[in-house]
């Protein structure tokens, strides 16, 4: 109830009530009106605010009902499905995170980086000292992560990607403004406050000692900002002021520009494996937050004409991922990112999830290929991953999104049974969508 009371007293309460009521539905509207009546009776809410809040809530309820009858019923059903499945885990997690202060990369300076305090830095996972030249350039050992790498910037970004969306999801489920305000605190720390914000580029990511101060491959590190950007779009003015919200959108707009115009960004965009799919998901979701429809349409064109034809085989597999030393995890990873991309592109025509090439390649084919191996890992026909094979599978957002899109109940039922909160470091690193409530 504290969240409802805070919303009713807020400076922009009419708009906040309208947007929250539309997002959360009839049950939430009923609870808000009941609380407003109680506050009115106790002289803690004036009659003008009560009437305005009630009108806004009812208008949103009607609009939401109409919206659900014109082709969007599946989204509403999907939201209820995920809310019912994930409510407990979301609220348990948010209860821990709401008391934790935000922390950004500026808390972890490193002399290994060629950049400054506000520049994200990481080292390429699979590069190690050369036994024949220990002080010389590092060499590649594909699939084997070097535990001595500097990893602190990744750790805090992953913490952001876990905590901020969970807090936002908890606010959506409960209307408790404590969660939304803490989510807003994270956004301010990372993207607004001069002392703690991150620069909007990845010029120094996935560096290789003795070889490069940063590489295009490092852009995949900010895949963990995708769900943060998604969650940011839900926060109301009580959680994030208009000025701060504009600054957050400006940060992502600047980063999107860097992804599109810098040499590392263009190189990553043109990659032939999961890196291009990850670039596309990032660009689509950052453009969505920034309101850049032209950029979203360009990502969708690239998906249809370049990424999908280049990456998926006719049987729904990803040959370039199957050729890696971690074929199982990379196949699942690329499928999940592909499904997230299709979800991000919702609203563009033709529907991205339903889109297929002439030979049938598309998200549905990818789901058909992977489902048997997500259900029974022992049936996997290719080599086992060199590391972390035993930690898989975990809950695949691709299964959920495909199950919803194609009305395949078996996908959704399997999704429910899988581990939603993996702790294996390598699995977490390749797990960017943890709160599907924000995507359906």
XYZ file of C-alpha atoms in Angstrom:
440
model
C 0.000 0.000 0.000
C 2.947 2.348 0.532
C 3.572 2.309 -3.214
C -0.048 3.214 -4.023
C -0.047 6.033 -1.469
C 3.196 7.432 -2.857
C 1.811 7.349 -6.386
C -1.418 9.134 -5.338
C 0.603 11.901 -3.652
C 3.106 12.273 -6.524
C 3.481 15.381 -8.664
C 2.441 13.560 -11.847
C -0.019 11.184 -10.229
C -2.632 11.368 -13.002
C -0.231 10.183 -15.708
C 1.399 7.667 -13.379
C -1.961 6.147 -12.414
C -2.991 5.992 -16.075
C 0.188 4.229 -17.202
C 0.383 1.864 -14.229
C -3.293 0.935 -14.486
C -2.926 0.164 -18.162
C 0.135 -1.990 -17.552
C -1.119 -3.873 -14.495
C -4.781 -4.448 -15.223
C -8.162 -4.574 -13.546
C -7.107 -6.109 -10.229
C -4.528 -3.389 -9.674
C -7.069 -0.683 -10.638
C -9.531 -2.022 -8.057
C -6.873 -1.997 -5.337
C -5.818 1.549 -6.186
C -9.383 2.899 -6.086
C -10.007 1.163 -2.747
C -6.861 2.695 -1.279
C -7.816 6.112 -2.656
C -11.239 5.857 -0.991
C -9.609 4.992 2.326
C -7.185 7.929 2.076
C -10.079 10.246 1.180
C -12.061 9.095 4.228
C -9.031 9.703 6.457
C -8.484 13.190 4.974
C -5.113 12.137 3.537
C -6.242 12.726 -0.037
C -8.273 15.674 -1.314
C -11.421 15.075 -3.358
C -9.944 16.545 -6.544
C -7.039 14.081 -6.505
C -9.389 11.223 -5.689
C -11.634 11.987 -8.681
C -8.698 12.482 -11.019
C -6.995 9.258 -9.924
C -10.216 7.260 -10.196
C -10.933 8.640 -13.646
C -7.419 7.887 -14.860
C -7.521 4.351 -13.497
C -10.930 3.603 -14.992
C -9.988 5.065 -18.376
C -6.886 2.915 -18.428
C -8.895 -0.150 -17.448
C -11.336 0.406 -20.291
C -8.532 1.104 -22.755
C -6.701 -2.011 -21.654
C -9.832 -4.111 -22.121
C -10.376 -2.701 -25.618
C -6.670 -3.148 -26.434
C -6.974 -6.795 -25.465
C -9.780 -7.370 -27.998
C -7.940 -6.131 -31.061
C -5.207 -8.682 -31.493
C -3.284 -8.303 -28.243
C -5.030 -10.893 -26.073
C -2.049 -13.223 -26.321
C 0.240 -10.635 -24.739
C -2.166 -10.236 -21.819
C -2.391 -13.994 -21.363
C 1.382 -14.223 -21.539
C 1.807 -11.578 -18.858
C -0.543 -13.423 -16.536
C 1.275 -16.698 -17.201
C 4.693 -15.261 -16.372
C 3.383 -13.280 -13.402
C 1.870 -16.423 -11.905
C 5.001 -18.483 -12.549
C 7.600 -15.935 -11.461
C 5.899 -13.866 -8.770
C 7.549 -15.652 -5.873
C 11.074 -15.568 -7.274
C 10.723 -11.931 -8.347
C 9.542 -10.701 -4.970
C 12.087 -12.776 -3.066
C 14.908 -11.335 -5.172
C 13.599 -7.773 -5.060
C 13.323 -8.011 -1.285
C 17.094 -8.525 -1.187
C 17.968 -5.955 -3.817
C 15.832 -3.071 -2.568
C 18.227 -2.436 0.323
C 21.399 -2.590 -1.772
C 23.004 0.614 -3.024
C 23.915 0.839 -6.728
C 27.539 0.260 -7.654
C 29.124 1.116 -11.007
C 32.423 0.575 -12.800
C 33.943 3.711 -11.255
C 34.277 1.803 -7.966
C 36.800 -0.509 -9.663
C 39.672 1.345 -11.350
C 42.313 -0.820 -13.000
C 45.781 -0.088 -14.342
C 45.311 -2.800 -16.971
C 42.930 -0.574 -18.925
C 44.090 1.920 -21.545
C 40.943 3.926 -20.807
C 39.857 6.130 -17.935
C 37.811 5.753 -14.770
C 34.477 5.910 -16.621
C 35.429 3.490 -19.395
C 34.207 -0.088 -19.197
C 37.091 -2.555 -19.369
C 37.268 -6.311 -19.701
C 39.738 -8.900 -20.941
C 39.014 -11.497 -23.601
C 37.803 -14.646 -21.884
C 39.650 -17.278 -23.847
C 43.136 -15.749 -23.997
C 45.982 -17.008 -21.818
C 49.710 -16.438 -21.343
C 51.804 -18.271 -23.911
C 53.789 -21.041 -22.122
C 56.598 -20.494 -24.630
C 56.634 -16.738 -24.003
C 54.983 -16.000 -20.622
C 55.689 -12.264 -20.784
C 54.601 -11.955 -24.411
C 51.263 -11.642 -26.173
C 48.437 -13.866 -24.938
C 47.210 -16.763 -27.092
C 43.714 -18.118 -27.718
C 42.312 -21.263 -26.043
C 38.750 -21.274 -27.340
C 36.088 -22.084 -24.774
C 38.447 -21.974 -21.789
C 37.955 -18.885 -19.643
C 41.027 -17.404 -17.972
C 40.273 -16.995 -14.230
C 43.051 -14.406 -13.812
C 41.369 -11.862 -16.071
C 40.153 -8.519 -14.717
C 36.424 -9.107 -14.302
C 35.161 -6.449 -11.896
C 33.459 -4.242 -14.481
C 31.603 -7.229 -15.849
C 30.578 -8.283 -12.368
C 28.998 -4.944 -11.500
C 27.293 -4.698 -14.889
C 25.870 -8.189 -14.461
C 24.734 -7.214 -10.958
C 22.958 -4.228 -12.505
C 21.358 -6.493 -15.115
C 20.097 -8.843 -12.403
C 18.935 -6.336 -9.804
C 17.411 -3.431 -11.732
C 15.012 -5.516 -13.907
C 13.984 -7.628 -10.893
C 13.148 -4.477 -8.950
C 11.148 -3.142 -11.886
C 9.264 -6.418 -12.230
C 8.471 -6.350 -8.502
C 7.095 -2.837 -8.852
C 4.885 -3.952 -11.745
C 3.556 -6.857 -9.711
C 2.897 -4.974 -6.474
C 2.714 -1.243 -7.145
C 5.196 -0.790 -4.276
C 7.179 2.316 -5.214
C 10.176 1.244 -3.113
C 11.119 -1.196 -5.828
C 10.686 1.273 -8.667
C 12.613 3.984 -6.859
C 15.556 1.685 -6.231
C 15.498 0.680 -9.900
C 15.654 4.386 -10.746
C 18.637 4.785 -8.409
C 20.543 2.238 -10.486
C 19.785 4.092 -13.713
C 20.916 7.412 -12.274
C 24.169 5.937 -10.984
C 25.090 4.226 -14.255
C 23.858 6.694 -16.853
C 23.247 10.126 -15.289
C 25.395 11.033 -12.255
C 28.667 12.582 -13.443
C 30.806 10.961 -10.735
C 29.642 7.385 -11.347
C 28.269 7.134 -14.890
C 29.799 4.936 -17.563
C 30.938 6.407 -20.859
C 28.654 5.280 -23.736
C 31.174 3.166 -25.624
C 33.018 -0.117 -25.328
C 36.340 0.960 -26.759
C 38.300 -0.991 -24.129
C 36.301 -4.212 -23.830
C 37.774 -7.692 -24.244
C 41.338 -6.466 -24.492
C 44.119 -8.986 -25.120
C 47.423 -8.439 -23.354
C 50.167 -7.650 -25.845
C 47.708 -7.655 -28.753
C 44.911 -5.098 -28.388
C 43.616 -2.514 -25.894
C 40.065 -3.435 -26.910
C 38.262 -5.450 -29.575
C 34.940 -5.440 -31.394
C 34.083 -8.766 -29.738
C 33.839 -6.902 -26.446
C 30.560 -5.293 -27.493
C 28.872 -8.501 -26.439
C 29.624 -7.509 -22.826
C 26.870 -4.870 -22.895
C 24.325 -7.514 -23.812
C 23.665 -7.246 -20.076
C 22.272 -3.742 -20.614
C 19.474 -5.016 -22.851
C 17.074 -5.928 -20.062
C 18.077 -2.785 -18.161
C 16.967 -0.699 -21.144
C 13.795 -2.755 -21.342
C 13.018 -2.172 -17.673
C 13.798 1.546 -17.865
C 10.804 2.071 -20.117
C 8.391 1.015 -17.352
C 9.455 3.483 -14.656
C 7.186 6.438 -13.905
C 8.163 9.972 -12.968
C 8.105 9.162 -9.239
C 10.908 6.683 -9.826
C 12.850 8.666 -12.412
C 12.320 12.365 -13.042
C 11.640 13.561 -16.573
C 15.112 15.106 -16.673
C 16.786 11.899 -15.525
C 14.673 9.770 -17.852
C 15.736 11.961 -20.765
C 19.353 11.599 -19.686
C 19.053 7.807 -19.568
C 17.490 7.733 -23.015
C 20.216 10.097 -24.202
C 22.890 7.731 -22.922
C 21.415 4.794 -24.814
C 20.934 6.971 -27.895
C 24.626 7.890 -27.759
C 25.656 4.292 -27.275
C 23.444 3.202 -30.174
C 25.156 5.817 -32.342
C 28.557 4.429 -31.302
C 27.405 0.893 -32.125
C 26.383 2.042 -35.590
C 29.251 4.351 -36.495
C 32.426 3.211 -34.708
C 34.764 0.698 -36.319
C 34.321 -1.826 -33.475
C 30.556 -1.417 -33.719
C 30.434 -1.914 -37.473
C 32.756 -4.914 -37.253
C 30.567 -6.549 -34.611
C 27.411 -5.808 -36.597
C 28.915 -7.686 -39.541
C 30.078 -10.737 -37.576
C 28.941 -14.141 -38.842
C 28.026 -15.818 -35.560
C 26.226 -15.072 -32.278
C 28.045 -11.740 -31.985
C 25.952 -10.273 -34.814
C 22.756 -11.580 -33.234
C 23.779 -9.992 -29.926
C 24.616 -6.712 -31.648
C 21.180 -6.723 -33.251
C 19.344 -7.368 -29.969
C 21.235 -4.537 -28.321
C 20.611 -2.105 -31.167
C 16.916 -2.998 -31.353
C 16.277 -2.603 -27.646
C 18.307 0.591 -27.234
C 16.490 2.062 -30.251
C 13.184 1.022 -28.715
C 13.956 2.916 -25.494
C 15.243 5.934 -27.426
C 12.180 5.983 -29.697
C 14.256 5.519 -32.858
C 11.899 3.625 -35.169
C 14.192 4.007 -38.166
C 16.959 2.193 -36.305
C 14.568 -0.597 -35.259
C 13.433 -1.068 -38.846
C 17.028 -1.239 -40.042
C 17.832 -3.917 -37.454
C 14.808 -5.897 -38.603
C 15.872 -5.604 -42.240
C 19.326 -6.907 -41.310
C 17.787 -9.798 -39.364
C 15.617 -10.869 -42.307
C 18.157 -10.350 -45.071
C 21.523 -11.053 -43.451
C 21.581 -12.566 -39.962
C 18.939 -15.262 -40.321
C 20.111 -16.441 -43.794
C 23.764 -16.440 -42.669
C 23.373 -18.150 -39.312
C 20.561 -20.706 -39.362
C 20.620 -23.994 -41.257
C 17.463 -25.459 -42.764
C 17.090 -27.837 -39.793
C 17.030 -24.894 -37.345
C 20.568 -25.365 -36.037
C 23.309 -22.749 -35.980
C 26.289 -24.374 -37.759
C 28.803 -21.749 -36.644
C 27.855 -22.377 -33.009
C 27.948 -26.158 -33.448
C 31.546 -25.798 -34.653
C 32.627 -24.187 -31.369
C 34.125 -25.968 -28.382
C 30.889 -25.208 -26.497
C 28.317 -26.168 -29.129
C 25.474 -26.884 -26.708
C 25.677 -23.648 -24.725
C 26.325 -21.449 -27.755
C 23.417 -22.978 -29.668
C 21.046 -22.281 -26.782
C 22.530 -18.834 -26.272
C 22.093 -17.802 -29.896
C 18.537 -19.150 -29.936
C 17.650 -17.213 -26.787
C 19.125 -13.997 -28.179
C 17.295 -14.544 -31.460
C 14.008 -14.993 -29.594
C 14.697 -11.867 -27.541
C 15.381 -9.953 -30.757
C 12.053 -11.073 -32.221
C 10.333 -9.973 -29.017
C 12.086 -6.598 -29.117
C 10.930 -6.058 -32.713
C 7.253 -6.564 -31.814
C 5.083 -3.978 -33.516
C 6.971 -4.065 -36.803
C 5.479 -5.895 -39.754
C 5.660 -8.692 -40.571
C 5.844 -10.086 -37.048
C 9.456 -11.068 -36.394
C 8.653 -14.254 -34.492
C 6.387 -15.504 -37.278
C 8.734 -14.433 -40.083
C 10.255 -17.260 -42.117
C 12.545 -17.466 -45.097
C 11.206 -19.278 -48.167
C 12.691 -22.561 -46.911
C 11.044 -22.245 -43.492
C 13.996 -20.933 -41.495
C 12.904 -18.747 -38.606
C 12.354 -18.745 -34.860
C 9.901 -21.650 -35.025
C 12.474 -23.838 -36.764
C 15.084 -22.941 -34.163
C 12.724 -23.923 -31.347
C 11.905 -27.219 -33.037
C 15.598 -28.016 -33.342
C 16.563 -27.256 -29.749
C 13.510 -28.424 -27.822
C 14.481 -32.148 -27.714
C 17.941 -31.275 -26.373
C 16.629 -28.855 -23.785
C 14.243 -31.566 -22.634
C 16.895 -34.303 -22.640
C 20.526 -33.204 -22.748
C 21.604 -36.842 -23.085
C 20.115 -36.827 -26.586
C 22.610 -34.148 -27.742
C 24.294 -35.505 -30.895
C 27.287 -33.212 -31.032
C 30.365 -32.836 -28.836
C 29.901 -31.926 -25.188
C 31.002 -28.439 -24.184
C 34.577 -28.343 -22.915
C 33.395 -26.445 -19.818
C 30.163 -25.979 -17.830
C 28.213 -28.636 -19.714
C 26.858 -30.018 -16.439
C 25.356 -26.617 -15.517
C 22.994 -26.675 -18.504
C 20.242 -26.367 -19.481
C 18.753 -23.444 -17.592
C 15.444 -21.690 -18.157
C 15.430 -20.579 -21.791
C 13.543 -17.369 -22.597
C 13.520 -18.607 -26.184
C 11.366 -21.546 -25.131
C 8.850 -19.239 -23.447
C 8.695 -16.697 -26.274
C 8.370 -19.476 -28.865
C 5.734 -21.265 -26.837
C 3.675 -18.092 -26.671
C 4.201 -17.137 -30.314
C 3.443 -20.578 -31.745
C 0.922 -21.802 -29.139
C 3.198 -24.702 -28.193
C 2.274 -25.633 -24.659
C 5.096 -28.161 -24.357
C 7.664 -25.366 -24.760
C 6.103 -23.353 -21.947
C 5.775 -26.371 -19.661
C 9.444 -27.243 -20.131
C 10.411 -23.606 -19.547
C 8.645 -23.709 -16.185
C 10.706 -26.701 -15.011
C 14.163 -25.295 -15.784
C 16.397 -23.346 -13.399
C 15.479 -19.653 -13.602
C 18.380 -18.354 -11.518
C 21.637 -20.104 -12.441
C 24.715 -19.371 -10.352
C 27.453 -20.817 -12.556
C 29.560 -17.806 -13.557
C 29.895 -18.802 -17.197
C 26.185 -19.506 -17.575
C 25.278 -16.178 -15.947
C 27.616 -14.379 -18.355
C 25.614 -15.744 -21.289
C 22.148 -15.253 -19.795
C 20.893 -11.727 -20.558
C 17.086 -12.154 -20.226
C 16.070 -13.101 -16.686
C 12.758 -11.254 -16.281
C 10.461 -12.262 -19.144
C 7.634 -10.430 -17.362
C 9.145 -7.272 -18.892
C 9.051 -8.734 -22.408
C 5.580 -10.230 -22.797
